[in-house]
Amino acid sequence: MPTEAYPTPLAGQRITASLLRSMQPQVARKTADTQRPAQTTLQADPHLQFDVVAGAVYILDGWIKFDGPSAADLNLGFSAPAGVLGEWVAYAGGHSPMITFSNTGVLQTDTQGARGYTIRTEPTDVVAARSYGTLGVGLTPLSMDIKATLRVGPTSGTYALVWAQFVSDASPVTLYTDSWLRLQRIA
């Protein structure tokens, strides 16, 4: 069964600090909260960005903690250099209203039930955005688990998490400190 790894050291090859560093995943972690009130234009997060190399293949995973007004929701995606291919998915609540199941199997709106929330599971093009539900400012923040594959085309550049409110609201949507993304080159 074929596997991918980058780089592939060769017998007798000199092990250097640069070679060892290229084998490690890159990790970007939010060192401060970022708030975006009344903004629906996707913008790069100031902390969650990576430089990517032309022709490389990467895998990504991460955890994002967020909240915001229930009328606004979170619109999230990625920006990348021209010519990239791939898909991403975030396991998180879908667009408002948030839906859950009760103990009796009845659908409820905007309520956390004993069985939790339903989540989005569909993959998204690597540079497209998706909206995710929020419960309201000051209520329980939500989180998402992100997975992606990125195949960089002929152009190097920046791969960044981009986000905004889905619907403009004066109260901010917030991405919290310690949210993180990890990018690993595999080919």
mmCIF file with all atom_site columns, C-alpha atoms in Angstrom, residues 12-172:
data_model
loop_
_atom_site.group_PDB
_atom_site.id
_atom_site.type_symbol
_atom_site.label_atom_id
_atom_site.label_alt_id
_atom_site.label_comp_id
_atom_site.label_asym_id
_atom_site.label_entity_id
_atom_site.label_seq_id
_atom_site.pdbx_PDB_ins_code
_atom_site.Cartn_x
_atom_site.Cartn_y
_atom_site.Cartn_z
_atom_site.occupancy
_atom_site.B_iso_or_equiv
_atom_site.pdbx_formal_charge
_atom_site.auth_seq_id
_atom_site.auth_comp_id
_atom_site.auth_asym_id
_atom_site.auth_atom_id
_atom_site.pdbx_PDB_model_num
ATOM 1   C CA . GLY A 1 12  ? 23.670  8.040  3.292  1.00 0.00 ? 12  GLY A CA 1
ATOM 2   C CA . GLN A 1 13  ? 22.007  11.451 3.099  1.00 0.00 ? 13  GLN A CA 1
ATOM 3   C CA . ARG A 1 14  ? 23.347  14.044 5.528  1.00 0.00 ? 14  ARG A CA 1
ATOM 4   C CA . ILE A 1 15  ? 20.789  14.924 8.212  1.00 0.00 ? 15  ILE A CA 1
ATOM 5   C CA . THR A 1 16  ? 20.627  18.702 8.633  1.00 0.00 ? 16  THR A CA 1
ATOM 6   C CA . ALA A 1 17  ? 18.519  21.008 10.753 1.00 0.00 ? 17  ALA A CA 1
ATOM 7   C CA . SER A 1 18  ? 16.783  22.201 7.574  1.00 0.00 ? 18  SER A CA 1
ATOM 8   C CA . LEU A 1 19  ? 15.908  18.629 6.560  1.00 0.00 ? 19  LEU A CA 1
ATOM 9   C CA . LEU A 1 20  ? 14.569  17.825 10.026 1.00 0.00 ? 20  LEU A CA 1
ATOM 10  C CA . ARG A 1 21  ? 12.515  21.054 10.092 1.00 0.00 ? 21  ARG A CA 1
ATOM 11  C CA . SER A 1 22  ? 10.955  20.256 6.699  1.00 0.00 ? 22  SER A CA 1
ATOM 12  C CA . MET A 1 23  ? 9.659   16.972 8.175  1.00 0.00 ? 23  MET A CA 1
ATOM 13  C CA . GLN A 1 24  ? 7.765   18.688 10.991 1.00 0.00 ? 24  GLN A CA 1
ATOM 14  C CA . PRO A 1 25  ? 4.216   20.020 10.714 1.00 0.00 ? 25  PRO A CA 1
ATOM 15  C CA . GLN A 1 26  ? 3.681   23.770 10.842 1.00 0.00 ? 26  GLN A CA 1
ATOM 16  C CA . VAL A 1 27  ? 1.326   24.899 13.612 1.00 0.00 ? 27  VAL A CA 1
ATOM 17  C CA . ALA A 1 28  ? -0.457  28.246 13.721 1.00 0.00 ? 28  ALA A CA 1
ATOM 18  C CA . ARG A 1 29  ? -2.164  29.122 17.018 1.00 0.00 ? 29  ARG A CA 1
ATOM 19  C CA . LYS A 1 30  ? -4.255  32.177 17.822 1.00 0.00 ? 30  LYS A CA 1
ATOM 20  C CA . THR A 1 31  ? -2.436  34.182 20.477 1.00 0.00 ? 31  THR A CA 1
ATOM 21  C CA . ALA A 1 32  ? -5.315  36.654 20.907 1.00 0.00 ? 32  ALA A CA 1
ATOM 22  C CA . ASP A 1 33  ? -9.060  36.764 20.330 1.00 0.00 ? 33  ASP A CA 1
ATOM 23  C CA . THR A 1 34  ? -10.164 38.336 17.042 1.00 0.00 ? 34  THR A CA 1
ATOM 24  C CA . GLN A 1 35  ? -13.581 39.995 16.783 1.00 0.00 ? 35  GLN A CA 1
ATOM 25  C CA . ARG A 1 36  ? -15.388 41.006 13.606 1.00 0.00 ? 36  ARG A CA 1
ATOM 26  C CA . PRO A 1 37  ? -18.579 43.074 14.100 1.00 0.00 ? 37  PRO A CA 1
ATOM 27  C CA . ALA A 1 38  ? -20.842 44.027 11.170 1.00 0.00 ? 38  ALA A CA 1
ATOM 28  C CA . GLN A 1 39  ? -18.476 42.519 8.613  1.00 0.00 ? 39  GLN A CA 1
ATOM 29  C CA . THR A 1 40  ? -19.518 40.041 5.904  1.00 0.00 ? 40  THR A CA 1
ATOM 30  C CA . THR A 1 41  ? -16.421 40.277 3.695  1.00 0.00 ? 41  THR A CA 1
ATOM 31  C CA . LEU A 1 42  ? -14.113 37.303 4.266  1.00 0.00 ? 42  LEU A CA 1
ATOM 32  C CA . GLN A 1 43  ? -10.702 38.371 5.574  1.00 0.00 ? 43  GLN A CA 1
ATOM 33  C CA . ALA A 1 44  ? -7.647  36.372 6.565  1.00 0.00 ? 44  ALA A CA 1
ATOM 34  C CA . ASP A 1 45  ? -7.305  35.616 10.246 1.00 0.00 ? 45  ASP A CA 1
ATOM 35  C CA . PRO A 1 46  ? -4.206  37.431 11.568 1.00 0.00 ? 46  PRO A CA 1
ATOM 36  C CA . HIS A 1 47  ? -2.860  34.264 13.228 1.00 0.00 ? 47  HIS A CA 1
ATOM 37  C CA . LEU A 1 48  ? -4.006  31.258 11.178 1.00 0.00 ? 48  LEU A CA 1
ATOM 38  C CA . GLN A 1 49  ? -1.851  31.473 8.025  1.00 0.00 ? 49  GLN A CA 1
ATOM 39  C CA . PHE A 1 50  ? 0.899   29.407 6.364  1.00 0.00 ? 50  PHE A CA 1
ATOM 40  C CA . ASP A 1 51  ? 3.352   29.790 3.501  1.00 0.00 ? 51  ASP A CA 1
ATOM 41  C CA . VAL A 1 52  ? 2.909   26.967 0.969  1.00 0.00 ? 52  VAL A CA 1
ATOM 42  C CA . VAL A 1 53  ? 5.259   25.774 -1.783 1.00 0.00 ? 53  VAL A CA 1
ATOM 43  C CA . ALA A 1 54  ? 4.390   25.368 -5.478 1.00 0.00 ? 54  ALA A CA 1
ATOM 44  C CA . GLY A 1 55  ? 3.724   21.737 -6.416 1.00 0.00 ? 55  GLY A CA 1
ATOM 45  C CA . ALA A 1 56  ? 3.460   20.546 -2.797 1.00 0.00 ? 56  ALA A CA 1
ATOM 46  C CA . VAL A 1 57  ? 0.671   18.478 -1.239 1.00 0.00 ? 57  VAL A CA 1
ATOM 47  C CA . TYR A 1 58  ? -0.425  19.193 2.340  1.00 0.00 ? 58  TYR A CA 1
ATOM 48  C CA . ILE A 1 59  ? -2.890  17.854 4.877  1.00 0.00 ? 59  ILE A CA 1
ATOM 49  C CA . LEU A 1 60  ? -4.444  20.142 7.477  1.00 0.00 ? 60  LEU A CA 1
ATOM 50  C CA . ASP A 1 61  ? -6.262  19.656 10.733 1.00 0.00 ? 61  ASP A CA 1
ATOM 51  C CA . GLY A 1 62  ? -7.267  22.000 13.498 1.00 0.00 ? 62  GLY A CA 1
ATOM 52  C CA . TRP A 1 63  ? -9.644  23.194 16.184 1.00 0.00 ? 63  TRP A CA 1
ATOM 53  C CA . ILE A 1 64  ? -11.490 26.519 16.127 1.00 0.00 ? 64  ILE A CA 1
ATOM 54  C CA . LYS A 1 65  ? -13.415 27.997 19.093 1.00 0.00 ? 65  LYS A CA 1
ATOM 55  C CA . PHE A 1 66  ? -15.945 30.705 18.172 1.00 0.00 ? 66  PHE A CA 1
ATOM 56  C CA . ASP A 1 67  ? -19.108 32.522 19.146 1.00 0.00 ? 67  ASP A CA 1
ATOM 57  C CA . GLY A 1 68  ? -21.269 35.351 17.915 1.00 0.00 ? 68  GLY A CA 1
ATOM 58  C CA . PRO A 1 69  ? -24.817 36.639 17.627 1.00 0.00 ? 69  PRO A CA 1
ATOM 59  C CA . SER A 1 70  ? -27.298 33.972 16.534 1.00 0.00 ? 70  SER A CA 1
ATOM 60  C CA . ALA A 1 71  ? -28.510 36.261 13.729 1.00 0.00 ? 71  ALA A CA 1
ATOM 61  C CA . ALA A 1 72  ? -24.999 36.613 12.244 1.00 0.00 ? 72  ALA A CA 1
ATOM 62  C CA . ASP A 1 73  ? -23.426 33.121 12.189 1.00 0.00 ? 73  ASP A CA 1
ATOM 63  C CA . LEU A 1 74  ? -19.823 32.426 11.207 1.00 0.00 ? 74  LEU A CA 1
ATOM 64  C CA . ASN A 1 75  ? -18.829 32.317 7.522  1.00 0.00 ? 75  ASN A CA 1
ATOM 65  C CA . LEU A 1 76  ? -15.496 30.517 7.201  1.00 0.00 ? 76  LEU A CA 1
ATOM 66  C CA . GLY A 1 77  ? -13.227 29.348 4.400  1.00 0.00 ? 77  GLY A CA 1
ATOM 67  C CA . PHE A 1 78  ? -9.651  29.481 3.129  1.00 0.00 ? 78  PHE A CA 1
ATOM 68  C CA . SER A 1 79  ? -7.683  31.620 0.699  1.00 0.00 ? 79  SER A CA 1
ATOM 69  C CA . ALA A 1 80  ? -4.835  30.081 -1.272 1.00 0.00 ? 80  ALA A CA 1
ATOM 70  C CA . PRO A 1 81  ? -2.546  30.783 -4.234 1.00 0.00 ? 81  PRO A CA 1
ATOM 71  C CA . ALA A 1 82  ? -4.014  30.446 -7.735 1.00 0.00 ? 82  ALA A CA 1
ATOM 72  C CA . GLY A 1 83  ? -4.286  26.905 -9.071 1.00 0.00 ? 83  GLY A CA 1
ATOM 73  C CA . VAL A 1 84  ? -4.822  25.034 -5.790 1.00 0.00 ? 84  VAL A CA 1
ATOM 74  C CA . LEU A 1 85  ? -7.040  21.968 -5.604 1.00 0.00 ? 85  LEU A CA 1
ATOM 75  C CA . GLY A 1 86  ? -8.440  20.042 -2.668 1.00 0.00 ? 86  GLY A CA 1
ATOM 76  C CA . GLU A 1 87  ? -11.284 19.970 -0.186 1.00 0.00 ? 87  GLU A CA 1
ATOM 77  C CA . TRP A 1 88  ? -11.925 20.733 3.464  1.00 0.00 ? 88  TRP A CA 1
ATOM 78  C CA . VAL A 1 89  ? -14.563 19.837 6.024  1.00 0.00 ? 89  VAL A CA 1
ATOM 79  C CA . ALA A 1 90  ? -15.376 21.271 9.438  1.00 0.00 ? 90  ALA A CA 1
ATOM 80  C CA . TYR A 1 91  ? -17.408 19.237 11.866 1.00 0.00 ? 91  TYR A CA 1
ATOM 81  C CA . ALA A 1 92  ? -19.562 21.909 13.507 1.00 0.00 ? 92  ALA A CA 1
ATOM 82  C CA . GLY A 1 93  ? -23.146 23.071 13.746 1.00 0.00 ? 93  GLY A CA 1
ATOM 83  C CA . GLY A 1 94  ? -24.718 24.129 10.475 1.00 0.00 ? 94  GLY A CA 1
ATOM 84  C CA . HIS A 1 95  ? -26.198 27.486 9.570  1.00 0.00 ? 95  HIS A CA 1
ATOM 85  C CA . SER A 1 96  ? -28.793 28.929 11.994 1.00 0.00 ? 96  SER A CA 1
ATOM 86  C CA . PRO A 1 97  ? -31.199 28.083 13.254 1.00 0.00 ? 97  PRO A CA 1
ATOM 87  C CA . MET A 1 98  ? -29.212 25.458 15.136 1.00 0.00 ? 98  MET A CA 1
ATOM 88  C CA . ILE A 1 99  ? -31.134 22.197 15.256 1.00 0.00 ? 99  ILE A CA 1
ATOM 89  C CA . THR A 1 100 ? -30.881 19.398 17.818 1.00 0.00 ? 100 THR A CA 1
ATOM 90  C CA . PHE A 1 101 ? -32.821 16.307 18.828 1.00 0.00 ? 101 PHE A CA 1
ATOM 91  C CA . SER A 1 102 ? -34.607 15.992 22.156 1.00 0.00 ? 102 SER A CA 1
ATOM 92  C CA . ASN A 1 103 ? -34.672 12.850 24.307 1.00 0.00 ? 103 ASN A CA 1
ATOM 93  C CA . THR A 1 104 ? -37.966 11.948 22.629 1.00 0.00 ? 104 THR A CA 1
ATOM 94  C CA . GLY A 1 105 ? -36.562 12.297 19.107 1.00 0.00 ? 105 GLY A CA 1
ATOM 95  C CA . VAL A 1 106 ? -38.288 15.625 18.394 1.00 0.00 ? 106 VAL A CA 1
ATOM 96  C CA . LEU A 1 107 ? -36.360 18.305 16.503 1.00 0.00 ? 107 LEU A CA 1
ATOM 97  C CA . GLN A 1 108 ? -35.702 21.479 18.504 1.00 0.00 ? 108 GLN A CA 1
ATOM 98  C CA . THR A 1 109 ? -34.434 24.830 17.239 1.00 0.00 ? 109 THR A CA 1
ATOM 99  C CA . ASP A 1 110 ? -31.628 26.835 18.921 1.00 0.00 ? 110 ASP A CA 1
ATOM 100 C CA . THR A 1 111 ? -31.459 24.463 21.886 1.00 0.00 ? 111 THR A CA 1
ATOM 101 C CA . GLN A 1 112 ? -28.690 22.161 22.982 1.00 0.00 ? 112 GLN A CA 1
ATOM 102 C CA . GLY A 1 113 ? -30.359 18.812 23.584 1.00 0.00 ? 113 GLY A CA 1
ATOM 103 C CA . ALA A 1 114 ? -29.281 15.673 25.394 1.00 0.00 ? 114 ALA A CA 1
ATOM 104 C CA . ARG A 1 115 ? -28.054 14.278 22.070 1.00 0.00 ? 115 ARG A CA 1
ATOM 105 C CA . GLY A 1 116 ? -26.143 17.419 21.056 1.00 0.00 ? 116 GLY A CA 1
ATOM 106 C CA . TYR A 1 117 ? -26.357 19.403 17.823 1.00 0.00 ? 117 TYR A CA 1
ATOM 107 C CA . THR A 1 118 ? -26.572 18.132 14.289 1.00 0.00 ? 118 THR A CA 1
ATOM 108 C CA . ILE A 1 119 ? -23.403 18.947 12.373 1.00 0.00 ? 119 ILE A CA 1
ATOM 109 C CA . ARG A 1 120 ? -22.338 19.719 8.835  1.00 0.00 ? 120 ARG A CA 1
ATOM 110 C CA . THR A 1 121 ? -20.307 16.943 7.257  1.00 0.00 ? 121 THR A CA 1
ATOM 111 C CA . GLU A 1 122 ? -20.202 17.816 3.557  1.00 0.00 ? 122 GLU A CA 1
ATOM 112 C CA . PRO A 1 123 ? -16.795 18.532 1.999  1.00 0.00 ? 123 PRO A CA 1
ATOM 113 C CA . THR A 1 124 ? -16.152 21.987 0.558  1.00 0.00 ? 124 THR A CA 1
ATOM 114 C CA . ASP A 1 125 ? -13.799 23.128 -2.221 1.00 0.00 ? 125 ASP A CA 1
ATOM 115 C CA . VAL A 1 126 ? -10.483 24.212 -0.732 1.00 0.00 ? 126 VAL A CA 1
ATOM 116 C CA . VAL A 1 127 ? -11.133 27.919 -1.442 1.00 0.00 ? 127 VAL A CA 1
ATOM 117 C CA . ALA A 1 128 ? -14.910 28.038 -0.865 1.00 0.00 ? 128 ALA A CA 1
ATOM 118 C CA . ALA A 1 129 ? -16.629 29.196 2.335  1.00 0.00 ? 129 ALA A CA 1
ATOM 119 C CA . ARG A 1 130 ? -19.342 27.623 4.515  1.00 0.00 ? 130 ARG A CA 1
ATOM 120 C CA . SER A 1 131 ? -21.548 29.110 7.213  1.00 0.00 ? 131 SER A CA 1
ATOM 121 C CA . TYR A 1 132 ? -21.760 27.691 10.728 1.00 0.00 ? 132 TYR A CA 1
ATOM 122 C CA . GLY A 1 133 ? -24.352 28.453 13.384 1.00 0.00 ? 133 GLY A CA 1
ATOM 123 C CA . THR A 1 134 ? -23.712 30.585 16.456 1.00 0.00 ? 134 THR A CA 1
ATOM 124 C CA . LEU A 1 135 ? -25.812 30.623 19.610 1.00 0.00 ? 135 LEU A CA 1
ATOM 125 C CA . GLY A 1 136 ? -25.505 34.247 20.704 1.00 0.00 ? 136 GLY A CA 1
ATOM 126 C CA . VAL A 1 137 ? -22.851 36.512 22.203 1.00 0.00 ? 137 VAL A CA 1
ATOM 127 C CA . GLY A 1 138 ? -22.048 35.573 25.789 1.00 0.00 ? 138 GLY A CA 1
ATOM 128 C CA . LEU A 1 139 ? -23.660 32.138 25.540 1.00 0.00 ? 139 LEU A CA 1
ATOM 129 C CA . THR A 1 140 ? -21.715 28.884 25.300 1.00 0.00 ? 140 THR A CA 1
ATOM 130 C CA . PRO A 1 141 ? -19.010 29.226 22.624 1.00 0.00 ? 141 PRO A CA 1
ATOM 131 C CA . LEU A 1 142 ? -18.950 26.516 19.975 1.00 0.00 ? 142 LEU A CA 1
ATOM 132 C CA . SER A 1 143 ? -16.034 24.768 18.321 1.00 0.00 ? 143 SER A CA 1
ATOM 133 C CA . MET A 1 144 ? -15.208 22.944 15.115 1.00 0.00 ? 144 MET A CA 1
ATOM 134 C CA . ASP A 1 145 ? -12.802 20.234 14.056 1.00 0.00 ? 145 ASP A CA 1
ATOM 135 C CA . ILE A 1 146 ? -11.271 20.966 10.628 1.00 0.00 ? 146 ILE A CA 1
ATOM 136 C CA . LYS A 1 147 ? -9.674  18.556 8.119  1.00 0.00 ? 147 LYS A CA 1
ATOM 137 C CA . ALA A 1 148 ? -8.345  19.361 4.623  1.00 0.00 ? 148 ALA A CA 1
ATOM 138 C CA . THR A 1 149 ? -6.172  18.262 1.729  1.00 0.00 ? 149 THR A CA 1
ATOM 139 C CA . LEU A 1 150 ? -4.409  20.972 -0.271 1.00 0.00 ? 150 LEU A CA 1
ATOM 140 C CA . ARG A 1 151 ? -2.647  20.360 -3.595 1.00 0.00 ? 151 ARG A CA 1
ATOM 141 C CA . VAL A 1 152 ? -0.721  23.510 -4.512 1.00 0.00 ? 152 VAL A CA 1
ATOM 142 C CA . GLY A 1 153 ? -0.478  24.362 -8.213 1.00 0.00 ? 153 GLY A CA 1
ATOM 143 C CA . PRO A 1 154 ? 2.375   26.198 -9.923 1.00 0.00 ? 154 PRO A CA 1
ATOM 144 C CA . THR A 1 155 ? 2.249   29.219 -7.581 1.00 0.00 ? 155 THR A CA 1
ATOM 145 C CA . SER A 1 156 ? 3.654   29.457 -4.054 1.00 0.00 ? 156 SER A CA 1
ATOM 146 C CA . GLY A 1 157 ? 1.933   31.756 -1.592 1.00 0.00 ? 157 GLY A CA 1
ATOM 147 C CA . THR A 1 158 ? -0.125  32.039 1.566  1.00 0.00 ? 158 THR A CA 1
ATOM 148 C CA . TYR A 1 159 ? -2.785  29.580 2.700  1.00 0.00 ? 159 TYR A CA 1
ATOM 149 C CA . ALA A 1 160 ? -4.982  31.353 5.241  1.00 0.00 ? 160 ALA A CA 1
ATOM 150 C CA . LEU A 1 161 ? -8.172  30.791 7.199  1.00 0.00 ? 161 LEU A CA 1
ATOM 151 C CA . VAL A 1 162 ? -10.605 33.527 6.136  1.00 0.00 ? 162 VAL A CA 1
ATOM 152 C CA . TRP A 1 163 ? -13.787 34.402 7.988  1.00 0.00 ? 163 TRP A CA 1
ATOM 153 C CA . ALA A 1 164 ? -16.498 36.967 8.661  1.00 0.00 ? 164 ALA A CA 1
ATOM 154 C CA . GLN A 1 165 ? -20.108 37.148 9.737  1.00 0.00 ? 165 GLN A CA 1
ATOM 155 C CA . PHE A 1 166 ? -22.544 35.407 7.405  1.00 0.00 ? 166 PHE A CA 1
ATOM 156 C CA . VAL A 1 167 ? -25.189 38.108 8.015  1.00 0.00 ? 167 VAL A CA 1
ATOM 157 C CA . SER A 1 168 ? -24.104 41.557 9.213  1.00 0.00 ? 168 SER A CA 1
ATOM 158 C CA . ASP A 1 169 ? -24.793 42.214 12.901 1.00 0.00 ? 169 ASP A CA 1
ATOM 159 C CA . ALA A 1 170 ? -23.421 44.972 15.169 1.00 0.00 ? 170 ALA A CA 1
ATOM 160 C CA . SER A 1 171 ? -22.336 42.410 17.787 1.00 0.00 ? 171 SER A CA 1
ATOM 161 C CA . PRO A 1 172 ? -19.064 40.666 16.902 1.00 0.00 ? 172 PRO A CA 1
#
